[in-house]
Coordinates of C-alpha atoms and ligand atoms in Angstrom, one line a residue:
M7 CA 34.4 -1.8 -18.5
K8 CA 36.0 -3.1 -15.3
P9 CA 34.1 -2.7 -12.1
A10 CA 36.6 0.0 -10.8
A11 CA 36.1 1.9 -14.1
I12 CA 32.3 1.8 -13.7
T13 CA 32.6 3.0 -10.1
D14 CA 34.7 6.0 -11.3
E15 CA 32.3 6.8 -14.0
M16 CA 29.4 6.8 -11.6
S17 CA 31.3 9.0 -9.2
M18 CA 31.9 11.5 -12.0
Q19 CA 28.3 11.4 -13.0
R20 CA 27.2 11.9 -9.4
L21 CA 29.4 15.0 -9.0
R22 CA 28.0 16.4 -12.2
M23 CA 24.5 15.8 -10.8
V24 CA 25.4 17.8 -7.6
D25 CA 26.9 20.7 -9.7
R26 CA 23.6 20.8 -11.6
L27 CA 21.6 20.8 -8.3
R28 CA 23.6 23.7 -7.0
D29 CA 24.1 25.8 -10.2
N30 CA 20.9 25.2 -12.2
Y31 CA 18.3 24.3 -9.5
K32 CA 19.8 26.6 -6.8
I33 CA 19.9 24.0 -4.1
A34 CA 21.7 25.9 -1.3
D35 CA 21.8 23.5 1.6
Q36 CA 25.4 22.2 1.7
Q37 CA 24.5 19.2 3.9
V38 CA 22.0 18.0 1.2
L39 CA 24.5 18.5 -1.6
D40 CA 27.2 16.7 0.4
V41 CA 25.0 13.6 1.1
M42 CA 23.9 13.4 -2.5
A43 CA 27.5 13.6 -3.6
R44 CA 28.3 10.6 -1.4
L45 CA 25.2 8.3 -1.8
P46 CA 25.3 5.8 -4.7
R47 CA 22.0 6.6 -6.5
H48 CA 22.8 3.9 -9.0
R49 CA 22.3 1.2 -6.3
F50 CA 18.7 2.3 -6.0
V51 CA 17.6 1.8 -9.7
P52 CA 17.1 -1.5 -11.6
E53 CA 20.3 -3.0 -13.0
A54 CA 19.2 -2.4 -16.6
I55 CA 19.0 1.4 -16.3
K56 CA 21.9 1.8 -13.9
S57 CA 23.8 4.0 -16.5
Q58 CA 20.8 6.5 -16.3
A59 CA 20.8 6.8 -12.5
Y60 CA 22.3 10.3 -12.4
N61 CA 20.2 11.8 -15.3
D62 CA 18.1 14.8 -14.5
N63 CA 14.8 13.0 -14.4
A64 CA 12.7 10.5 -12.4
L65 CA 13.2 6.8 -13.5
P66 CA 10.9 3.8 -13.4
I67 CA 11.7 1.3 -10.5
S68 CA 9.0 -1.3 -10.6
S69 CA 5.2 -1.8 -10.2
G70 CA 4.6 1.5 -12.1
Q71 CA 6.4 3.5 -9.5
T72 CA 9.4 5.9 -9.9
I73 CA 12.5 7.0 -8.1
S74 CA 12.0 10.8 -7.9
Q75 CA 14.1 13.2 -9.9
P76 CA 17.2 14.3 -8.0
F77 CA 16.2 17.9 -7.9
I78 CA 12.9 17.1 -6.2
V79 CA 14.6 14.8 -3.7
A80 CA 17.0 17.6 -2.9
R81 CA 14.3 20.3 -2.7
M82 CA 12.0 18.3 -0.4
T83 CA 14.9 17.4 1.9
E84 CA 16.1 21.0 2.0
L85 CA 12.6 22.2 2.9
L86 CA 12.6 20.0 6.1
E87 CA 15.7 22.0 7.4
L88 CA 17.1 18.9 9.3
T89 CA 19.8 19.4 12.0
G90 CA 20.6 15.7 12.7
K91 CA 18.4 15.3 15.8
E92 CA 15.0 14.6 14.2
K93 CA 12.7 11.7 14.1
V94 CA 11.4 11.6 10.6
L95 CA 8.4 9.8 9.0
E96 CA 8.6 9.2 5.3
I97 CA 5.6 8.0 3.3
G98 CA 6.2 6.3 0.0
S99 CA 9.8 5.1 0.4
G100 CA 9.8 3.4 -3.0
S101 CA 13.5 2.7 -4.0
G102 CA 14.7 3.9 -0.6
Y103 CA 17.0 6.6 -2.1
Q104 CA 15.2 9.5 -0.3
T105 CA 15.0 7.3 2.8
A106 CA 18.8 6.9 2.9
I107 CA 19.3 10.6 2.5
L108 CA 17.0 11.4 5.3
A109 CA 18.8 8.8 7.4
S110 CA 22.1 10.6 7.0
L111 CA 20.6 14.0 8.0
A112 CA 18.3 13.0 10.9
Q113 CA 18.5 10.8 13.9
S114 CA 16.0 8.2 12.8
V115 CA 13.6 7.5 9.9
F116 CA 10.4 5.5 10.1
A117 CA 9.2 4.8 6.5
I118 CA 6.0 3.4 5.1
E119 CA 5.7 1.9 1.6
R120 CA 2.4 0.5 0.3
L121 CA 3.9 -2.1 -2.0
P122 CA 5.6 -5.0 -0.2
N123 CA 8.2 -5.8 -2.9
L124 CA 9.5 -2.3 -2.9
A125 CA 9.6 -2.2 0.9
E126 CA 11.7 -5.4 0.9
L127 CA 14.1 -4.2 -1.8
A128 CA 14.6 -0.9 0.1
R129 CA 15.2 -2.8 3.4
R130 CA 17.9 -4.9 1.6
R131 CA 19.6 -1.7 0.2
M132 CA 19.7 -0.2 3.7
Q133 CA 21.5 -3.3 4.9
E134 CA 23.9 -3.3 2.0
L135 CA 24.8 0.3 2.7
A136 CA 25.0 -0.3 6.4
I137 CA 22.3 2.2 7.2
S138 CA 20.9 1.2 10.6
N139 CA 18.6 4.1 11.7
V140 CA 15.7 3.3 9.3
T141 CA 12.7 1.1 9.8
I142 CA 10.5 0.4 6.8
R143 CA 7.0 -0.9 7.1
T144 CA 4.4 -2.0 4.5
D145 CA 1.1 -0.2 5.0
D146 CA -1.1 2.7 3.9
G147 CA 1.0 5.6 5.0
T148 CA -1.9 8.2 4.8
N149 CA -2.8 7.1 8.3
G150 CA 0.7 7.9 9.5
W151 CA 2.5 5.7 12.1
Q152 CA 0.8 6.5 15.4
G153 CA 3.0 4.2 17.5
R154 CA 6.1 6.3 16.8
A155 CA 4.5 9.7 16.7
P156 CA 5.1 12.6 17.2
Y157 CA 7.6 13.4 14.4
D158 CA 9.8 16.4 13.9
A159 CA 9.5 16.1 10.1
I160 CA 7.3 14.2 7.6
L161 CA 8.0 13.7 3.9
V162 CA 5.4 12.3 1.6
A163 CA 6.8 11.2 -1.8
A164 CA 3.5 10.6 -3.6
G165 CA 0.8 13.1 -4.6
G166 CA -2.5 13.2 -2.8
P167 CA -5.7 15.3 -3.1
D168 CA -4.9 17.1 0.2
V169 CA -2.7 16.9 3.3
P170 CA -3.8 13.8 5.2
Q171 CA -5.1 14.9 8.6
P172 CA -3.5 12.1 10.6
L173 CA -0.1 13.3 9.4
I174 CA -0.7 16.8 10.7
E175 CA -1.8 15.3 14.0
Q176 CA 1.4 13.3 14.3
L177 CA 3.6 16.2 13.7
K178 CA 5.3 18.0 16.7
I179 CA 4.5 21.7 17.3
G180 CA 7.1 23.4 15.1
G181 CA 7.5 20.3 12.9
K182 CA 7.5 20.5 9.2
L183 CA 5.7 18.3 6.6
V184 CA 6.4 18.4 2.9
I185 CA 4.0 16.9 0.5
P186 CA 2.8 17.2 -3.2
V187 CA -0.9 18.1 -3.3
G188 CA -3.1 18.3 -6.4
E189 CA -6.6 18.4 -7.7
D190 CA -5.9 15.5 -10.0
R191 CA -3.8 12.3 -9.7
K192 CA -1.1 13.5 -12.1
S193 CA 0.0 17.0 -11.2
Q194 CA 0.6 18.7 -7.9
I195 CA 1.9 21.7 -6.0
L196 CA 4.7 21.1 -3.5
I197 CA 3.5 22.2 -0.1
R198 CA 5.3 22.7 3.2
V199 CA 3.1 22.6 6.3
T200 CA 4.5 23.8 9.6
R201 CA 2.5 22.9 12.7
R202 CA 2.0 25.8 15.1
N203 CA 0.4 26.1 18.5
R204 CA -3.2 26.6 17.2
D205 CA -3.0 26.3 13.5
V206 CA -0.7 25.4 10.6
L207 CA 1.4 27.5 8.3
R208 CA 1.0 26.4 4.7
E209 CA 3.6 27.5 2.1
D210 CA 3.5 26.7 -1.6
F211 CA 6.7 25.8 -3.6
G212 CA 5.4 25.5 -7.1
P213 CA 4.3 22.7 -9.5
C214 CA 5.6 19.1 -9.5
A215 CA 4.6 15.7 -10.7
F216 CA 4.5 12.6 -8.5
V217 CA 2.9 9.2 -8.7
P218 CA -0.5 9.1 -6.8
L219 CA -0.7 8.7 -3.1
I220 CA -3.1 5.8 -2.7
G221 CA -5.0 5.1 0.5
Q222 CA -7.6 6.1 3.0
H223 CA -6.6 9.8 3.0
G224 CA -5.3 9.8 -0.5
W225 CA -6.7 8.6 -3.9
S226 CA -8.6 5.4 -4.4
A227 CA -6.7 2.4 -5.7
L228 CA -9.2 1.8 -8.5
R229 CA -9.3 3.7 -11.9
Ligands
SAH316 N1 11.2 8.7 -2.8 C1 10.9 7.5 -3.6 C2 9.6 7.8 -4.4 C3 8.9 6.6 -4.8 S1 7.4 6.9 -5.7 C4 12.0 7.2 -4.5 O1 12.7 8.2 -4.9 O2 12.2 6.1 -4.8 C5 6.2 7.0 -4.4 C6 6.0 5.8 -3.7 O3 4.8 6.0 -2.8 C7 5.7 4.5 -4.5 O4 6.6 3.5 -4.2 C8 4.3 4.1 -4.0 O5 4.1 2.7 -4.0 C9 4.2 4.8 -2.6 N2 2.8 5.0 -2.1 C10 1.8 5.5 -2.7 N3 0.7 5.6 -1.9 C11 1.2 5.2 -0.6 C12 0.6 5.2 0.6 N4 -0.6 5.5 0.9 N5 1.4 4.7 1.6 C13 2.7 4.4 1.4 N6 3.3 4.4 0.3 C14 2.6 4.9 -0.8

């Protein structure tokens, strides 16, 4: 296939993905659907599996990590209810696909990725796509990013045993944090935490499966 034909094929697959998100998965936030209809997801997966980029599942990226299923990306983004003015912290930026979506819907994104090779690749992709409101750092994101706090929204894309306390502390009053939390390393419940004046509101959005959140306030690296 010629490059132009490949681009057309990818656009068609991308629109089918968005139809599925709206019709089957009931994603209702039009802004989220619009950005996912525009953003080339195939640029965030390894060349060898490019043709699977718009499939209805997570895909391997490298180092045993995954690019999240389109539905879960859409759902987590929708739950943050972004208006375009927010400063967002993302933990576990991986391929950078979710990062790029957040960057289109918020004012700025600070992202932390534990694995340096993934962080570097994601940085390069931001450059290629001319996304300039993202800063990606390599570190243990379970401690948050104190120097840039407080945040209007925090998204954690890996599953931990509980909500890391530093992340709650770095959230503005009224700010929202979305994170998968589970009793074991493989299965979680999607949780949204809204910080209120004196306490937090914790809402449950059903089962999900993420790679483990590894760090001081997450799971240990060994095992
Ligand atoms: N949204 C990403 C998801 C990547 S998978 C995407 O769609 O591509 C989750 C990522 O979290 C992995 O890249 C993993 O390396 C990273 N991760 C795990 N524990 C982390 C931690 N404590 N701090 C930062 N990143 C972490």
